[in-house]
Tab-separated table of C-alpha atoms in Angstrom:
chain	number	residue	atom	x	y	z
P	1	MET	CA	112.256	84.214	150.171
P	2	PRO	CA	111.681	80.671	150.455
P	3	ALA	CA	108.850	78.821	148.123
P	4	PRO	CA	105.439	78.534	150.241
P	5	THR	CA	104.882	75.392	151.907
P	6	PRO	CA	101.765	73.425	152.858
P	7	SER	CA	102.018	74.621	156.180
P	8	THR	CA	102.366	78.065	155.922
P	9	VAL	CA	100.359	78.513	152.797
P	10	TYR	CA	97.740	75.366	151.555
P	11	THR	CA	96.162	75.351	155.228
P	12	ASN	CA	96.015	78.893	155.309
P	13	PRO	CA	92.224	80.396	155.188
P	14	ASN	CA	93.244	82.926	152.686
P	15	VAL	CA	94.941	80.532	150.475
P	16	GLN	CA	95.123	81.690	147.049
P	17	TYR	CA	94.502	79.922	143.592
P	18	PHE	CA	93.281	83.019	141.325
P	19	PHE	CA	94.661	86.369	140.169
P	20	ASP	CA	93.245	88.438	137.675
P	21	ILE	CA	96.940	90.188	136.453
P	22	ASN	CA	94.707	93.005	134.447
P	23	LYS	CA	94.386	94.102	137.338
P	24	ASN	CA	97.975	94.481	139.044
P	25	ARG	CA	99.530	97.112	136.882
P	26	LEU	CA	103.428	97.715	136.816
P	27	MET	CA	103.775	100.675	134.526
P	28	THR	CA	101.689	102.538	131.814
P	29	ARG	CA	102.968	104.625	128.897
P	30	ASN	CA	99.885	104.992	127.248
P	31	ALA	CA	96.623	102.749	126.393
P	32	GLU	CA	98.407	100.696	123.991
P	33	ASN	CA	102.018	100.322	125.901
P	34	PHE	CA	101.782	98.525	129.583
P	35	ILE	CA	102.890	96.116	131.424
P	36	ASN	CA	100.981	93.902	134.161
P	37	ARG	CA	103.067	91.889	136.553
P	38	LEU	CA	102.086	89.070	138.937
P	39	GLY	CA	104.011	87.921	141.974
P	40	ARG	CA	104.015	85.392	144.954
P	41	ASP	CA	102.143	88.851	146.856
P	42	ASN	CA	99.199	88.553	144.231
P	43	LEU	CA	99.339	85.128	144.519
P	44	ASN	CA	99.982	83.444	147.798
P	45	THR	CA	100.402	79.541	146.363
P	46	LEU	CA	103.169	80.800	143.661
P	47	GLY	CA	106.474	79.012	144.148
P	48	ASN	CA	109.961	80.353	143.126
P	49	VAL	CA	108.042	81.731	139.365
P	50	SER	CA	106.811	85.294	138.627
P	51	MET	CA	105.347	87.001	135.577
P	52	LEU	CA	105.176	90.124	133.101
P	53	ASP	CA	102.369	90.674	130.611
P	54	ILE	CA	104.180	93.187	128.181
P	55	TYR	CA	102.166	95.323	125.367
P	56	LEU	CA	103.506	97.738	122.840
P	57	SER	CA	103.252	99.390	119.576
P	58	ARG	CA	105.868	99.381	117.019
P	59	GLY	CA	108.732	100.909	117.846
P	60	ARG	CA	108.445	100.648	121.737
P	61	VAL	CA	110.993	99.559	124.050
P	62	VAL	CA	111.433	97.714	126.824
P	63	GLU	CA	114.169	99.659	127.980
P	64	PRO	CA	117.569	98.498	128.790
P	65	HIS	CA	117.830	96.612	132.238
P	66	TYR	CA	118.973	93.420	134.003
P	67	HIS	CA	117.587	91.209	136.952
P	68	GLN	CA	120.016	90.152	139.287
P	69	ASN	CA	118.447	87.714	140.971
P	70	ALA	CA	116.713	86.115	138.047
P	71	SER	CA	116.788	84.400	134.394
P	72	GLU	CA	113.684	85.048	132.174
P	73	LEU	CA	112.246	83.453	129.432
P	74	VAL	CA	110.346	85.538	127.130
P	75	TYR	CA	107.378	84.133	125.240
P	76	CYS	CA	105.013	85.702	122.001
P	77	ILE	CA	101.546	85.836	122.572
P	78	GLN	CA	101.296	88.528	119.339
P	79	GLY	CA	103.133	90.765	117.126
P	80	LYS	CA	107.292	90.259	116.406
P	81	ALA	CA	109.316	91.406	118.437
P	82	MET	CA	113.340	91.972	119.239
P	83	ILE	CA	115.024	90.328	121.977
P	84	SER	CA	118.740	91.962	122.533
P	85	LEU	CA	120.766	90.332	125.062
P	86	ILE	CA	124.600	91.387	125.661
P	87	ASN	CA	126.756	88.444	126.751
P	88	PRO	CA	128.477	89.003	130.257
P	89	PHE	CA	131.792	86.827	128.876
P	90	ASP	CA	132.519	88.086	125.715
P	91	ASN	CA	130.757	91.328	125.309
P	92	GLU	CA	128.732	90.370	122.539
P	93	ILE	CA	124.733	91.132	120.960
P	94	THR	CA	122.872	88.803	120.272
P	95	ASN	CA	119.771	89.549	118.652
P	96	ILE	CA	116.642	87.434	119.004
P	97	THR	CA	113.488	87.577	116.428
P	98	VAL	CA	110.143	86.473	118.182
P	99	THR	CA	106.689	85.575	116.705
P	100	PRO	CA	103.949	84.090	117.742
P	101	GLY	CA	104.894	80.649	119.694
P	102	GLN	CA	108.384	81.434	120.060
P	103	VAL	CA	110.563	82.388	123.155
P	104	GLY	CA	113.831	84.118	124.005
P	105	ASN	CA	115.676	83.420	126.671
P	106	ILE	CA	117.748	85.575	129.302
P	107	PRO	CA	120.486	84.193	131.375
P	108	GLN	CA	119.946	85.705	134.874
P	109	GLY	CA	122.214	88.930	135.043
P	110	TRP	CA	122.496	90.005	131.569
P	111	TRP	CA	122.253	93.389	130.423
P	112	HIS	CA	118.477	93.047	127.837
P	113	TRP	CA	115.932	94.917	125.845
P	114	GLU	CA	112.842	94.386	123.732
P	115	VAL	CA	111.761	96.054	120.535
P	116	ALA	CA	108.578	95.763	119.237
P	117	LEU	CA	108.784	95.451	115.340
P	118	GLU	CA	104.489	95.374	114.756
P	119	ASP	CA	102.233	97.295	117.068
P	120	ASP	CA	99.656	94.954	119.099
P	121	THR	CA	102.615	93.150	119.882
P	122	HIS	CA	102.199	90.964	123.155
P	123	LEU	CA	104.826	89.560	125.274
P	124	LEU	CA	105.340	87.440	128.479
P	125	ALA	CA	107.856	87.274	130.423
P	126	ILE	CA	108.199	84.837	133.091
P	127	PHE	CA	111.134	84.618	135.629
P	128	ASP	CA	112.348	81.920	138.348
P	129	ALA	CA	112.362	84.482	140.788
P	130	PRO	CA	108.777	85.257	143.047
P	131	TYR	CA	109.752	89.315	143.218
P	132	PRO	CA	112.658	89.764	140.061
P	133	GLU	CA	114.436	92.725	141.261
P	134	TYR	CA	115.191	95.289	138.430
P	135	ILE	CA	118.338	97.666	137.334
P	136	PHE	CA	117.130	100.139	134.447
P	137	GLY	CA	119.220	101.819	132.382
P	138	SER	CA	117.166	105.063	132.770
P	139	ASP	CA	118.391	104.706	136.654
P	140	ILE	CA	121.522	103.994	136.159
P	141	LEU	CA	122.255	107.566	134.111
P	142	THR	CA	119.822	109.358	136.515
P	143	LYS	CA	120.515	108.063	139.919
P	144	THR	CA	124.544	108.128	139.402
P	145	PRO	CA	125.572	111.709	140.119
P	146	ILE	CA	126.150	113.895	137.055
P	147	GLU	CA	129.977	114.655	138.387
P	148	VAL	CA	130.827	110.746	139.243
P	149	LEU	CA	129.944	110.133	135.507
P	150	ALA	CA	131.894	112.868	133.873
P	151	HIS	CA	135.411	112.420	135.646
P	152	THR	CA	135.275	108.951	135.017
P	153	TYR	CA	134.188	109.160	131.184
P	154	CYS	CA	136.212	112.247	130.394
P	155	LEU	CA	132.756	113.745	129.846
P	156	ASP	CA	131.835	117.340	129.699
P	157	PRO	CA	129.060	117.722	133.501
P	158	GLU	CA	127.105	120.195	132.357
P	159	LEU	CA	126.782	119.237	128.560
P	160	LEU	CA	125.831	116.003	130.364
P	161	LYS	CA	122.916	117.612	132.138
P	162	LYS	CA	121.380	118.943	128.987
P	163	VAL	CA	121.340	115.471	127.330
P	164	LEU	CA	120.244	113.708	130.808
P	165	LYS	CA	117.233	115.977	131.326
P	166	PRO	CA	115.074	114.782	128.932
P	167	LEU	CA	114.720	111.618	131.483
P	168	ASN	CA	113.546	114.159	134.287
P	169	ASN	CA	115.041	111.776	136.481
P	170	GLU	CA	112.235	109.195	136.124
P	171	THR	CA	112.676	105.807	135.492
P	172	ILE	CA	111.496	104.833	132.150
P	173	ILE	CA	111.048	101.099	131.535
P	174	ILE	CA	109.050	101.364	128.478
P	175	GLY	CA	110.285	103.743	125.290
P	176	PRO	CA	110.543	105.828	124.141
P	177	THR	CA	108.697	108.368	125.933
P	178	ASP	CA	105.030	109.892	124.091
P	179	GLU	CA	106.787	113.412	124.468
P	180	CYS	CA	109.954	112.370	122.537
P	181	VAL	CA	107.644	110.925	119.850
P	182	MET	CA	105.574	113.834	119.593
P	183	GLN	CA	108.512	115.727	119.231
P	184	ALA	CA	109.988	113.666	116.536
P	185	HIS	CA	106.854	113.766	114.541
P	186	GLU	CA	107.015	117.323	114.485
P	187	GLN	CA	110.996	117.386	113.100
P	188	ASN	CA	109.693	114.951	110.577
P	189	LYS	CA	106.911	117.166	109.160
P	190	GLN	CA	109.199	120.480	110.036
P	191	TYR	CA	112.719	118.609	107.856
P	192	GLY	CA	110.866	115.673	106.063
P	193	HIS	CA	113.441	112.799	107.188
P	194	GLY	CA	113.327	110.181	109.470
P	195	SER	CA	114.047	109.938	113.183
P	196	TYR	CA	115.763	107.090	115.211
P	197	MET	CA	112.658	108.089	117.856
P	198	ASN	CA	110.089	108.306	115.650
P	199	MET	CA	109.988	104.382	115.373
P	200	GLN	CA	106.442	103.620	114.777
P	201	SER	CA	105.452	105.632	111.462
P	202	GLN	CA	109.141	105.230	110.006
P	203	PRO	CA	110.220	101.753	109.096
P	204	GLN	CA	113.313	102.756	107.855
P	205	THR	CA	114.364	103.966	111.224
P	206	MET	CA	114.032	100.768	113.463
P	207	PRO	CA	117.339	100.483	115.253
P	208	GLN	CA	120.112	98.740	113.031
P	209	TYR	CA	122.087	95.625	114.651
P	210	SER	CA	125.513	95.011	114.181
P	211	ASN	CA	124.654	91.143	113.808
P	212	PRO	CA	121.844	89.358	112.208
P	213	PRO	CA	118.910	88.757	113.918
P	214	GLN	CA	118.182	84.844	114.691
P	215	SER	CA	115.294	83.119	114.172
P	216	PRO	CA	114.866	81.630	116.858
P	217	ILE	CA	110.572	102.061	141.331
P	218	HIS	CA	110.472	99.289	143.415
P	219	TYR	CA	109.221	96.809	141.536
P	220	GLY	CA	110.165	93.604	142.662
P	221	TYR	CA	109.499	93.811	145.831
P	222	PRO	CA	106.433	94.405	147.576
P	223	ASN	CA	105.654	95.004	151.324
P	224	ARG	CA	106.160	92.153	153.087
């Protein structure tokens, strides 16, 4: 969709120069973990830019995904986060730690995810497209037929169904789910050990990365 022009927007009596992004929720995991969205459908004077306002508690993850039509700049407003991306040219993972005032850049089409390393982490994701497209890992897992996954990767289809059942055929976006965190908490109380999923209360169970950190649904398209 081309950028707005004065003839199509700025002379329109409905021209918009202001929008409250708090009133446009993309998704809610709970009161501490949610994402607000701004696109050209909200603010018709926007050019080729859009934004996600991301709030995460410690251990929560913006699930692995990619944007096939947009690059992404992630700016840390508050807290601390790890931005991880896979370089498609060499399949190497880069991990970028960002704190307030720091940014991480994700090139267009690169597989990536973000993990909050502190409670009350607040990130701003800025895209060079008015409606960034999303392909989420949970959609790849749940929308691809079990038979195709099993045949392609030599997997047991019944076991695969069992493994994927907790996803409930849903797009996760912010993980782990609250149910998963509660289950992990109960398991920790019962068995007295940490769990990958209980990252909020078990610092030692934060994901371990193979290379050291560096300092440094159709969600995108409204009816239009």
